[in-house]
Each structure stands twice: as C-alpha cells, then as structure tokens.
Amino acid sequence: MASVLVVEDDQFVRSALIRQLTEASYTVRSVGTALEALREVAHFRFDVVVLDLGLPDLDGSEALKMLRGLTDVPVIIATARDDEAEIVRLLHAGADDYLVKPFSVEHLTARMAAVLRRARAVSGEPAPPTELRVGGLAIDPLRRQAELDGVPLDLTRREFDLLAFLAGRPGVVVPRRELLAEVWQQAYGDDQTIDVHLSWLRRKLGETAARPRYLHTLRGVGVKLEPPREQQP
C-alpha cells in the first residue's frame, strides 16, 4: 500500500480525502499546517504528499521549498489558484503535479498513480504487485479482496489493512510502533488495539495465538506473517 500525507487545513475536505483515499487502499496520514507537515516528513516515510497552498501558518509555496530541503518525495499541489504563471512557478520549485480545486478523488488517485510510476521509474524500483501471495493467502490491495485457499475472507476495513500491510512484508517482523503508524495512522497507541485486531484476524484465518499458522507474534518485538511450515519451500 502506498502511503500519502494530506496537508489540508479545511477539516471537511481533509476528512473526505482521508476516507476516500483509505477506501482506495492508500495508507493516509493528515495534518492541517505546514509545520506539522515538515515534522511528519522528518519522522515518517511517505510515497506522495498532497499539499494545499492556503495553509494558516505558511503559504504552501514556501512549505514546498522547505519540504524539498528535507525530502524528494513526490508532491502534488492541491490549489484553488488557477493562474498559469503560479502553477509553472510551483512546478519549477519542485512540485511534481498539481490539481485545481474542486477535484474528484478519482482524478486525484489517477494523478497519484502517475506520479508514483514516474518516481519508481527514476529510482529503478519495481512496480508493486497487483496481488500479494503468502502461502494459501491471496490479497488484492486494489480491489480490497482477500482469499484463503480459494475461499473469500470477510474482513473489516482495518483487518484488511493489517493483513495487506503484513503480507507486503512476508517473513519480516514488523514492530508494533510501525503497525500503529502505518495501519492506524497513530504515532502512539495502546498495544491492545493491535492484539484485538490480530485476534479477530486469526479467527478468520482459522488459527489461534497458541497455534499460529500465518500470524506470529514475537513478544516485545512485533508481528510477522509467513506461510505455514508445510507450505514453505
């Protein structure tokens, strides 16, 4: 799942973008000011930033310059300004693309996908697989569908996000702090939240904490997802 930082001070617009981008299988964090955005990119890795220009503490064009001093993450400008000279200036200043408000989430996600393809082509990073497979698990992040041994799994949104995130890192122990940041979009939280969702997910995978098959918890470290031993090469 690609991670996106939404920098937007309008709470209504921000909430709508968070909901719609999450439904489109993006991992979303959001802030309402330029300074918060700078703190976020300093502490978390994002695949793309959607940056509003009309921020309360700093104009978005200045925020763009400061972002470029910290990271080369692709930045899509979201603006109500349609002045061509301004748009050209922002592109020269380091923006990767722009959208003039109002825009649909379909338009935004199409632009995001194009920006991500260009970024991966430049870095030589392979495109993400359309389907994740771990043993008998098959997960389609785009369609938000998962199957176990050919049988569809009825997962909640958070259960799917957790499973897909772990499936993208098979055999890797993911720290709980990273799960909170990437799946729950929380810098801090209660480990019980993760434990409850893992318990629900295990039940649907036909396993228990005492007898795990796919989901393995390393006490005090994190969680990993790997194929059952009988399915490992």
Short mmCIF file of C-alpha atoms in Angstrom, two decimals:
data_model
loop_
_atom_site.label_atom_id
_atom_site.label_comp_id
_atom_site.label_asym_id
_atom_site.label_seq_id
_atom_site.Cartn_x
_atom_site.Cartn_y
_atom_site.Cartn_z
CA MET A 1 0.00 0.00 0.00
CA ALA A 2 1.33 3.43 -0.90
CA SER A 3 1.45 5.95 1.94
CA VAL A 4 0.24 9.51 1.45
CA LEU A 5 0.45 12.64 3.59
CA VAL A 6 -2.50 15.00 3.10
CA VAL A 7 -1.70 18.61 4.08
CA GLU A 8 -5.04 20.43 4.16
CA ASP A 9 -6.39 22.92 6.71
CA ASP A 10 -10.07 22.56 5.78
CA GLN A 11 -11.34 19.87 8.15
CA PHE A 12 -14.24 18.89 5.89
CA VAL A 13 -12.02 18.47 2.83
CA ARG A 14 -9.36 16.67 4.87
CA SER A 15 -11.84 14.19 6.35
CA ALA A 16 -13.29 13.45 2.91
CA LEU A 17 -9.83 12.85 1.42
CA ILE A 18 -8.79 10.59 4.30
CA ARG A 19 -11.93 8.48 3.90
CA GLN A 20 -11.80 8.25 0.14
CA LEU A 21 -8.06 7.59 -0.14
CA THR A 22 -8.27 4.93 2.58
CA GLU A 23 -11.09 3.25 0.65
CA ALA A 24 -8.80 3.35 -2.40
CA SER A 25 -6.22 1.30 -0.42
CA TYR A 26 -3.81 4.13 0.44
CA THR A 27 -2.30 4.47 3.91
CA VAL A 28 -3.13 8.05 4.92
CA ARG A 29 -1.80 10.50 7.47
CA SER A 30 -3.01 14.09 7.55
CA VAL A 31 -2.12 17.45 9.05
CA GLY A 32 -3.56 20.96 8.84
CA THR A 33 -0.44 23.16 8.90
CA ALA A 34 2.89 23.46 7.11
CA LEU A 35 4.94 23.00 10.29
CA GLU A 36 3.09 19.78 11.10
CA ALA A 37 3.78 18.58 7.55
CA LEU A 38 7.51 19.23 7.99
CA ARG A 39 7.51 17.25 11.24
CA GLU A 40 5.69 14.38 9.56
CA VAL A 41 8.13 14.03 6.64
CA ALA A 42 11.03 14.25 9.09
CA HIS A 43 9.72 11.26 11.08
CA PHE A 44 7.84 9.11 8.56
CA ARG A 45 8.47 7.88 5.03
CA PHE A 46 5.74 8.78 2.53
CA ASP A 47 5.29 7.80 -1.10
CA VAL A 48 3.49 11.02 -2.02
CA VAL A 49 2.40 14.31 -0.41
CA VAL A 50 -0.79 16.17 -1.35
CA LEU A 51 -0.13 19.80 -0.41
CA ASP A 52 -2.75 22.54 -0.13
CA LEU A 53 -1.43 26.05 -0.79
CA GLY A 54 -3.75 28.01 1.52
CA LEU A 55 -2.34 26.92 4.87
CA PRO A 56 -2.88 29.00 8.02
CA ASP A 57 0.74 29.23 9.19
CA LEU A 58 2.73 29.31 5.96
CA ASP A 59 1.89 29.64 2.29
CA GLY A 60 2.04 26.33 0.54
CA SER A 61 4.68 27.55 -1.92
CA GLU A 62 7.03 28.29 1.00
CA ALA A 63 6.14 24.95 2.55
CA LEU A 64 7.08 23.27 -0.75
CA LYS A 65 10.55 24.83 -0.64
CA MET A 66 11.05 23.63 2.93
CA LEU A 67 9.79 20.14 2.08
CA ARG A 68 12.27 19.95 -0.77
CA GLY A 69 15.03 20.69 1.73
CA LEU A 70 14.04 17.58 3.68
CA THR A 71 12.91 15.01 1.13
CA ASP A 72 12.50 14.23 -2.55
CA VAL A 73 9.06 12.64 -2.00
CA PRO A 74 6.67 13.41 -4.90
CA VAL A 75 4.44 16.41 -4.12
CA ILE A 76 1.06 17.08 -5.73
CA ILE A 77 -0.19 20.62 -5.21
CA ALA A 78 -3.91 20.98 -4.46
CA THR A 79 -4.96 24.56 -5.06
CA ALA A 80 -7.89 26.80 -5.82
CA ARG A 81 -5.49 29.07 -7.72
CA ASP A 82 -5.65 28.52 -11.48
CA ASP A 83 -3.13 31.17 -12.52
CA GLU A 84 -0.85 29.58 -15.13
CA ALA A 85 2.23 31.57 -14.12
CA GLU A 86 1.79 30.46 -10.49
CA ILE A 87 1.41 26.82 -11.49
CA VAL A 88 4.53 26.96 -13.69
CA ARG A 89 6.48 28.56 -10.84
CA LEU A 90 5.43 25.79 -8.43
CA LEU A 91 6.43 23.08 -10.90
CA HIS A 92 9.84 24.71 -11.29
CA ALA A 93 10.08 24.97 -7.49
CA GLY A 94 9.81 21.20 -7.10
CA ALA A 95 6.15 20.22 -7.35
CA ASP A 96 5.56 17.04 -9.34
CA ASP A 97 1.98 17.77 -10.35
CA TYR A 98 -0.99 19.95 -9.44
CA LEU A 99 -4.76 19.82 -9.23
CA VAL A 100 -7.13 22.78 -9.23
CA LYS A 101 -9.96 22.55 -6.69
CA PRO A 102 -12.57 21.22 -6.73
CA PHE A 103 -11.47 17.80 -7.98
CA SER A 104 -12.72 14.24 -7.62
CA VAL A 105 -10.86 11.59 -5.66
CA GLU A 106 -10.72 9.52 -8.88
CA HIS A 107 -8.83 12.37 -10.56
CA LEU A 108 -6.50 12.67 -7.55
CA THR A 109 -5.73 8.94 -7.36
CA ALA A 110 -5.05 8.83 -11.11
CA ARG A 111 -2.54 11.69 -10.74
CA MET A 112 -1.02 10.00 -7.69
CA ALA A 113 -0.61 6.71 -9.57
CA ALA A 114 1.10 8.53 -12.46
CA VAL A 115 3.47 10.38 -10.11
CA LEU A 116 4.33 7.14 -8.30
CA ARG A 117 5.04 5.37 -11.60
CA ARG A 118 7.43 8.14 -12.63
CA ALA A 119 9.15 8.09 -9.24
CA ARG A 120 9.64 4.32 -9.40
CA ALA A 121 10.94 4.51 -12.96
CA VAL A 122 13.56 7.09 -11.93
CA SER A 123 14.64 5.12 -8.85
CA GLY A 124 14.55 1.77 -10.62
CA GLU A 125 12.10 0.45 -8.02
CA PRO A 126 9.77 -2.23 -9.42
CA ALA A 127 6.04 -1.51 -9.53
CA PRO A 128 4.10 -3.05 -6.65
CA PRO A 129 2.40 -6.37 -7.42
CA THR A 130 -1.30 -6.29 -8.16
CA GLU A 131 -1.74 -9.32 -5.92
CA LEU A 132 0.06 -10.39 -2.76
CA ARG A 133 0.50 -14.12 -2.12
CA VAL A 134 1.70 -15.72 1.09
CA GLY A 135 1.12 -19.47 1.16
CA GLY A 136 -2.60 -20.03 0.61
CA LEU A 137 -3.39 -16.34 1.15
CA ALA A 138 -4.14 -14.19 -1.91
CA ILE A 139 -4.65 -10.46 -1.31
CA ASP A 140 -5.66 -7.90 -3.93
CA PRO A 141 -4.95 -4.43 -2.47
CA LEU A 142 -6.66 -2.57 -5.31
CA ARG A 143 -9.94 -4.49 -5.12
CA ARG A 144 -9.58 -4.91 -1.34
CA GLN A 145 -10.28 -8.62 -1.58
CA ALA A 146 -8.59 -11.49 0.23
CA GLU A 147 -8.87 -15.26 -0.09
CA LEU A 148 -7.54 -18.17 1.94
CA ASP A 149 -7.12 -21.38 -0.05
CA GLY A 150 -9.54 -20.02 -2.65
CA VAL A 151 -12.24 -19.09 -0.10
CA PRO A 152 -13.08 -15.35 0.21
CA LEU A 153 -12.36 -13.80 3.61
CA ASP A 154 -14.94 -11.45 5.14
CA LEU A 155 -12.66 -8.80 6.65
CA THR A 156 -13.34 -5.41 8.17
CA ARG A 157 -11.51 -2.43 6.68
CA ARG A 158 -8.90 -2.42 9.46
CA GLU A 159 -8.43 -6.20 9.35
CA PHE A 160 -7.80 -5.99 5.61
CA ASP A 161 -5.34 -3.10 6.02
CA LEU A 162 -3.44 -5.02 8.71
CA LEU A 163 -3.31 -8.22 6.67
CA ALA A 164 -2.27 -6.45 3.45
CA PHE A 165 0.45 -4.47 5.23
CA LEU A 166 1.95 -7.62 6.76
CA ALA A 167 1.57 -9.57 3.50
CA GLY A 168 3.62 -6.93 1.75
CA ARG A 169 6.50 -7.85 4.10
CA PRO A 170 6.30 -11.66 4.35
CA GLY A 171 8.60 -13.17 6.95
CA VAL A 172 9.61 -9.73 8.28
CA VAL A 173 8.97 -8.89 11.92
CA VAL A 174 7.10 -5.57 11.89
CA PRO A 175 7.37 -3.57 15.14
CA ARG A 176 4.11 -2.64 16.80
CA ARG A 177 5.02 1.03 16.61
CA GLU A 178 5.26 0.74 12.83
CA LEU A 179 1.89 -1.01 12.66
CA LEU A 180 0.30 1.82 14.66
CA ALA A 181 1.88 4.42 12.37
CA GLU A 182 1.17 2.74 9.03
CA VAL A 183 -2.12 0.90 9.60
CA TRP A 184 -3.77 3.04 12.28
CA GLN A 185 -2.01 6.32 11.38
CA GLN A 186 -1.17 6.88 15.05
CA ALA A 187 2.24 7.86 16.40
CA TYR A 188 1.32 6.35 19.75
CA GLY A 189 -1.35 3.98 20.94
CA ASP A 190 -2.37 1.03 23.07
CA ASP A 191 -0.92 -2.36 22.08
CA GLN A 192 -4.29 -3.83 22.99
CA THR A 193 -5.73 -2.30 19.80
CA ILE A 194 -3.32 -4.38 17.73
CA ASP A 195 -3.89 -7.50 19.83
CA VAL A 196 -7.67 -7.30 19.43
CA HIS A 197 -7.45 -6.98 15.64
CA LEU A 198 -4.88 -9.76 15.45
CA SER A 199 -7.21 -11.98 17.46
CA TRP A 200 -10.12 -11.28 15.09
CA LEU A 201 -7.89 -11.82 12.07
CA ARG A 202 -6.53 -15.10 13.43
CA ARG A 203 -10.06 -16.36 13.94
CA LYS A 204 -10.86 -15.72 10.28
CA LEU A 205 -7.63 -17.41 9.21
CA GLY A 206 -8.54 -20.48 11.25
CA GLU A 207 -5.76 -20.21 13.79
CA THR A 208 -5.10 -19.12 17.39
CA ALA A 209 -2.31 -17.32 19.20
CA ALA A 210 -1.36 -20.64 20.84
CA ARG A 211 -1.33 -22.46 17.48
CA PRO A 212 -0.44 -19.88 14.81
CA ARG A 213 -0.17 -20.74 11.13
CA TYR A 214 0.26 -17.39 9.37
CA LEU A 215 0.41 -14.73 12.10
CA HIS A 216 3.28 -14.96 14.55
CA THR A 217 3.77 -12.59 17.48
CA LEU A 218 7.23 -12.05 18.93
CA ARG A 219 6.63 -10.78 22.45
CA GLY A 220 8.06 -7.32 22.96
CA VAL A 221 9.20 -7.10 19.34
CA GLY A 222 6.39 -7.23 16.79
CA VAL A 223 4.36 -9.33 14.38
CA LYS A 224 5.22 -11.24 11.22
CA LEU A 225 3.16 -13.02 8.58
CA GLU A 226 4.61 -16.06 6.82
CA PRO A 227 3.27 -19.19 5.13
CA PRO A 228 2.61 -22.26 7.28
CA ARG A 229 5.60 -24.55 7.66
CA GLU A 230 4.03 -27.20 5.45
CA GLN A 231 3.78 -24.63 2.62
CA GLN A 232 7.29 -23.23 2.95
CA PRO A 233 9.84 -24.35 0.34
#
